[in-house]
mmCIF file of C-alpha atoms in Angstrom:
data_model
loop_
_atom_site.group_PDB
_atom_site.id
_atom_site.type_symbol
_atom_site.label_atom_id
_atom_site.label_comp_id
_atom_site.label_asym_id
_atom_site.label_seq_id
_atom_site.Cartn_x
_atom_site.Cartn_y
_atom_site.Cartn_z
ATOM 1 C CA MET A 11 192.165 152.481 219.632
ATOM 2 C CA ASN A 12 190.477 154.780 222.096
ATOM 3 C CA ALA A 13 186.797 154.387 223.036
ATOM 4 C CA TYR A 14 186.421 158.190 223.182
ATOM 5 C CA GLU A 15 187.633 158.840 219.650
ATOM 6 C CA LEU A 16 186.212 157.859 216.288
ATOM 7 C CA PRO A 17 189.162 156.666 214.198
ATOM 8 C CA THR A 18 189.264 157.655 210.541
ATOM 9 C CA SER A 19 192.643 156.094 209.725
ATOM 10 C CA LEU A 20 194.659 153.052 210.728
ATOM 11 C CA ASN A 21 198.411 152.824 211.257
ATOM 12 C CA VAL A 22 199.802 150.007 209.115
ATOM 13 C CA GLY A 23 203.559 149.559 208.996
ATOM 14 C CA GLY A 24 204.089 153.026 210.457
ATOM 15 C CA VAL A 25 201.917 154.731 207.820
ATOM 16 C CA PHE A 26 198.427 156.072 208.484
ATOM 17 C CA PHE A 27 195.889 154.965 205.876
ATOM 18 C CA SER A 28 192.502 156.671 205.598
ATOM 19 C CA ILE A 29 189.591 154.294 205.986
ATOM 20 C CA ARG A 30 185.925 154.337 205.025
ATOM 21 C CA THR A 31 184.136 154.565 208.351
ATOM 22 C CA ASP A 32 180.475 154.891 207.360
ATOM 23 C CA PHE A 33 178.405 152.047 208.780
ATOM 24 C CA ARG A 34 177.159 151.072 205.315
ATOM 25 C CA ALA A 35 180.708 150.247 204.156
ATOM 26 C CA ILE A 36 181.322 148.057 207.198
ATOM 27 C CA ILE A 37 178.023 146.236 206.756
ATOM 28 C CA ASP A 38 179.045 145.558 203.140
ATOM 29 C CA ILE A 39 182.258 143.988 204.483
ATOM 30 C CA LEU A 40 180.339 141.901 207.022
ATOM 31 C CA ILE A 41 177.913 140.679 204.359
ATOM 32 C CA ALA A 42 180.836 139.722 202.105
ATOM 33 C CA GLN A 43 182.354 137.649 204.926
ATOM 34 C CA ASN A 44 179.336 135.314 204.639
ATOM 35 C CA ASP A 45 179.298 135.170 200.833
ATOM 36 C CA PRO A 46 179.659 131.515 199.804
ATOM 37 C CA ASN A 47 180.997 132.628 196.402
ATOM 38 C CA LEU A 48 184.095 134.144 198.037
ATOM 39 C CA ASP A 49 187.007 132.079 199.281
ATOM 40 C CA GLU A 50 189.124 133.309 202.216
ATOM 41 C CA TYR A 51 191.408 135.264 199.884
ATOM 42 C CA GLY A 52 188.390 136.928 198.243
ATOM 43 C CA LYS A 53 186.937 137.884 201.631
ATOM 44 C CA MET A 54 190.243 139.460 202.673
ATOM 45 C CA GLU A 55 190.484 141.312 199.370
ATOM 46 C CA VAL A 56 186.957 142.710 199.762
ATOM 47 C CA MET A 57 187.761 143.864 203.304
ATOM 48 C CA LEU A 58 190.927 145.648 202.190
ATOM 49 C CA LYS A 59 189.353 147.280 199.128
ATOM 50 C CA ILE A 60 186.247 148.505 200.926
ATOM 51 C CA LEU A 61 187.867 149.676 204.165
ATOM 52 C CA TYR A 62 191.140 151.234 203.015
ATOM 53 C CA GLU A 63 190.757 154.182 200.652
ATOM 54 C CA ASP A 64 194.313 153.693 199.314
ATOM 55 C CA TRP A 65 194.470 149.911 199.683
ATOM 56 C CA GLN A 66 196.720 149.596 196.632
ATOM 57 C CA ASN A 67 199.440 151.539 198.525
ATOM 58 C CA ILE A 68 199.684 148.944 201.295
ATOM 59 C CA SER A 69 202.830 146.875 200.741
ATOM 60 C CA GLN A 70 202.452 143.096 200.417
ATOM 61 C CA GLU A 71 204.402 142.470 203.624
ATOM 62 C CA ASN A 72 201.993 144.738 205.539
ATOM 63 C CA ILE A 73 198.780 143.068 204.289
ATOM 64 C CA PRO A 74 198.487 140.751 207.340
ATOM 65 C CA GLU A 75 198.814 143.758 209.669
ATOM 66 C CA ALA A 76 196.287 145.733 207.580
ATOM 67 C CA LEU A 77 193.803 142.870 207.867
ATOM 68 C CA LYS A 78 194.369 142.563 211.619
ATOM 69 C CA LYS A 79 193.855 146.307 212.088
ATOM 70 C CA ALA A 80 190.731 146.161 209.895
ATOM 71 C CA CYS A 81 189.250 143.434 212.093
ATOM 72 C CA GLU A 82 190.093 145.421 215.235
ATOM 73 C CA PHE A 83 188.362 148.476 213.761
ATOM 74 C CA ILE A 84 185.269 146.483 212.771
ATOM 75 C CA ASP A 85 185.202 145.007 216.292
ATOM 76 C CA CYS A 86 185.280 148.598 217.630
ATOM 77 C CA GLY A 87 188.604 148.033 219.348
ATOM 78 C CA GLN A 88 187.160 145.239 221.509
ATOM 79 C CA SER A 89 189.117 142.038 221.841
ATOM 80 C CA GLU A 90 187.619 138.589 222.258
ATOM 81 C CA SER A 91 187.812 137.200 225.799
ATOM 82 C CA ASN A 92 188.634 133.766 224.341
ATOM 83 C CA PRO A 93 189.388 134.054 220.605
ATOM 84 C CA ASN A 94 190.005 130.301 220.271
ATOM 85 C CA LYS A 95 186.518 129.334 221.449
ATOM 86 C CA PRO A 96 184.108 129.565 218.508
ATOM 87 C CA LYS A 97 180.810 131.318 219.147
ATOM 88 C CA PRO A 98 177.602 130.513 217.325
ATOM 89 C CA ARG A 99 176.698 133.022 214.645
ATOM 90 C CA LEU A 100 173.528 134.747 215.793
ATOM 91 C CA VAL A 101 173.366 137.741 213.439
ATOM 92 C CA ASP A 102 173.251 137.801 209.671
ATOM 93 C CA TRP A 103 173.604 141.449 208.636
ATOM 94 C CA GLU A 104 171.935 140.754 205.292
ATOM 95 C CA GLN A 105 169.077 138.513 206.435
ATOM 96 C CA ASP A 106 168.379 140.544 209.589
ATOM 97 C CA GLY A 107 168.598 144.013 208.047
ATOM 98 C CA ASP A 108 164.824 144.539 208.118
ATOM 99 C CA MET A 109 164.849 143.905 211.886
ATOM 100 C CA ILE A 110 168.138 145.622 212.730
ATOM 101 C CA VAL A 111 167.313 148.988 211.171
ATOM 102 C CA PRO A 112 164.067 149.656 213.105
ATOM 103 C CA ALA A 113 165.693 148.501 216.348
ATOM 104 C CA VAL A 114 168.678 150.816 215.809
ATOM 105 C CA ASN A 115 166.369 153.665 214.738
ATOM 106 C CA LYS A 116 164.479 153.306 218.023
ATOM 107 C CA VAL A 117 167.679 153.647 220.049
ATOM 108 C CA ALA A 118 169.078 156.464 217.868
ATOM 109 C CA GLY A 119 165.787 158.356 217.841
ATOM 110 C CA MET A 120 166.103 158.899 214.105
ATOM 111 C CA GLU A 121 166.129 157.152 210.760
ATOM 112 C CA VAL A 122 169.788 156.138 210.492
ATOM 113 C CA ARG A 123 169.507 155.337 206.783
ATOM 114 C CA ALA A 124 168.538 158.966 206.100
ATOM 115 C CA VAL A 125 171.756 160.451 207.453
ATOM 116 C CA PRO A 126 174.431 160.844 204.783
ATOM 117 C CA TYR A 127 177.169 159.595 207.118
ATOM 118 C CA MET A 128 177.354 157.767 210.431
ATOM 119 C CA HIS A 129 180.594 156.377 211.817
ATOM 120 C CA TRP A 130 180.546 152.602 212.235
ATOM 121 C CA TRP A 131 181.359 152.864 215.943
ATOM 122 C CA THR A 132 178.384 155.196 216.472
ATOM 123 C CA PHE A 133 176.057 152.849 214.604
ATOM 124 C CA PHE A 134 177.420 149.850 216.492
ATOM 125 C CA SER A 135 176.956 151.664 219.800
ATOM 126 C CA TYR A 136 173.280 152.104 218.954
ATOM 127 C CA PHE A 137 173.129 148.457 217.856
ATOM 128 C CA MET A 138 174.579 147.258 221.168
ATOM 129 C CA GLU A 139 171.935 149.214 223.093
ATOM 130 C CA VAL A 140 168.969 147.692 221.269
ATOM 131 C CA GLY A 141 166.416 146.774 223.898
ATOM 132 C CA GLU A 142 163.066 145.100 223.638
ATOM 133 C CA SER A 143 162.293 144.622 219.970
ATOM 134 C CA LEU A 144 161.499 142.003 217.382
ATOM 135 C CA PHE A 145 165.233 141.725 216.725
ATOM 136 C CA SER A 146 166.109 141.132 220.392
ATOM 137 C CA THR A 147 163.387 138.464 220.617
ATOM 138 C CA VAL A 148 164.786 136.721 217.535
ATOM 139 C CA LEU A 149 168.344 136.915 218.922
ATOM 140 C CA GLY A 150 167.229 135.538 222.276
ATOM 141 C CA ILE A 151 165.572 132.523 220.659
ATOM 142 C CA ARG A 152 168.528 131.936 218.316
ATOM 143 C CA SER A 153 170.905 132.068 221.262
ATOM 144 C CA LYS A 154 168.883 129.597 223.315
ATOM 145 C CA LYS A 155 168.603 127.203 220.368
ATOM 146 C CA ALA A 156 172.337 127.496 219.603
ATOM 147 C CA HIS A 157 173.229 126.712 223.209
ATOM 148 C CA GLY A 158 170.691 123.883 223.578
ATOM 149 C CA GLU A 159 168.645 125.789 226.148
ATOM 150 C CA ARG A 160 164.948 125.141 226.658
ATOM 151 C CA LEU A 161 162.562 127.686 225.144
ATOM 152 C CA GLU A 162 159.745 129.137 227.236
ATOM 153 C CA LYS A 163 156.233 128.273 226.094
ATOM 154 C CA TRP A 164 155.722 131.697 224.465
ATOM 155 C CA GLU A 165 159.118 131.396 222.757
ATOM 156 C CA ARG A 166 158.212 127.981 221.313
ATOM 157 C CA LYS A 167 154.992 129.454 219.908
ATOM 158 C CA PHE A 168 156.841 132.507 218.582
ATOM 159 C CA TYR A 169 159.445 130.249 216.967
ATOM 160 C CA HIS A 170 156.767 128.037 215.416
ATOM 161 C CA ASP A 171 155.017 131.105 213.954
ATOM 162 C CA ASN A 172 158.214 132.855 212.799
ATOM 163 C CA LYS A 173 160.728 130.203 211.725
ATOM 164 C CA ASP A 174 161.333 132.094 208.491
ATOM 165 C CA ILE A 175 162.926 135.051 210.306
ATOM 166 C CA ILE A 176 164.521 133.125 213.181
ATOM 167 C CA ASP A 177 166.281 130.292 211.358
ATOM 168 C CA MET A 178 169.501 131.373 209.692
ATOM 169 C CA LYS A 179 169.178 130.798 205.986
ATOM 170 C CA ALA A 180 171.799 128.589 204.380
ATOM 171 C CA LYS A 181 173.685 130.489 201.711
ATOM 172 C CA LEU A 182 174.656 128.529 198.655
ATOM 173 C CA SER A 183 177.348 129.457 196.201
ATOM 174 C CA ASP A 184 176.235 130.067 192.627
ATOM 175 C CA GLU A 185 177.580 126.614 191.713
ATOM 176 C CA GLU A 186 175.706 124.925 194.578
ATOM 177 C CA GLN A 187 172.493 126.780 193.690
ATOM 178 C CA ALA A 188 172.772 125.749 190.032
ATOM 179 C CA HIS A 189 173.259 122.106 191.091
ATOM 180 C CA LYS A 190 170.254 122.310 193.426
ATOM 181 C CA ASP A 191 168.089 123.926 190.714
ATOM 182 C CA ALA A 192 169.077 121.240 188.183
ATOM 183 C CA LEU A 193 168.278 118.488 190.686
ATOM 184 C CA ASN A 194 164.879 120.051 191.487
ATOM 185 C CA GLU A 195 164.121 120.338 187.777
ATOM 186 C CA LYS A 196 164.906 116.636 187.285
ATOM 187 C CA LEU A 197 162.737 115.691 190.266
ATOM 188 C CA ASN A 198 159.864 117.825 188.940
ATOM 189 C CA ARG A 199 160.102 116.137 185.543
ATOM 190 C CA LEU A 200 160.096 112.687 187.188
ATOM 191 C CA GLY A 201 157.108 113.667 189.328
ATOM 192 C CA GLY A 202 155.195 114.860 186.244
ATOM 193 C CA GLU A 203 155.615 111.578 184.363
#
């Protein structure tokens, strides 16, 4: 992939397949990757079905390549410097949406949600250039906490006042949520007796 071109198809098994490149489609894929109701197979299926317009025409033997190419596209052609070293997750595209959009709008100089189409790589370029903003403050604090670094005094106060937007929310599967709700109901009944 070339940094100076905006790809609209991916070569899988020698065949070019058209892909959905609007940033909204890619964010849907990223949100699905954190869905506790989807197993790994389900996450791969969602990626294929959202990204590839003719996903059903990809042969079974080419599915691994299609998934690899999809990940490369979503990563904007960038490769990890050390793919075996896990990095802490600092962004939740669903939870952080209310902070991401204004930050990206500021960089883009427009309301990105109002445009009918914006290529994922264009959106991500804006995202990577986000400067001073609520979102960058939240990311900075998350990063320090994830790496065990000491927070500045103002950061500690900001964290104390804004834990609800800084702490990554645990996502429960429907089954886990039902179990938790049933347990809370039992505890409430015991507390009321």
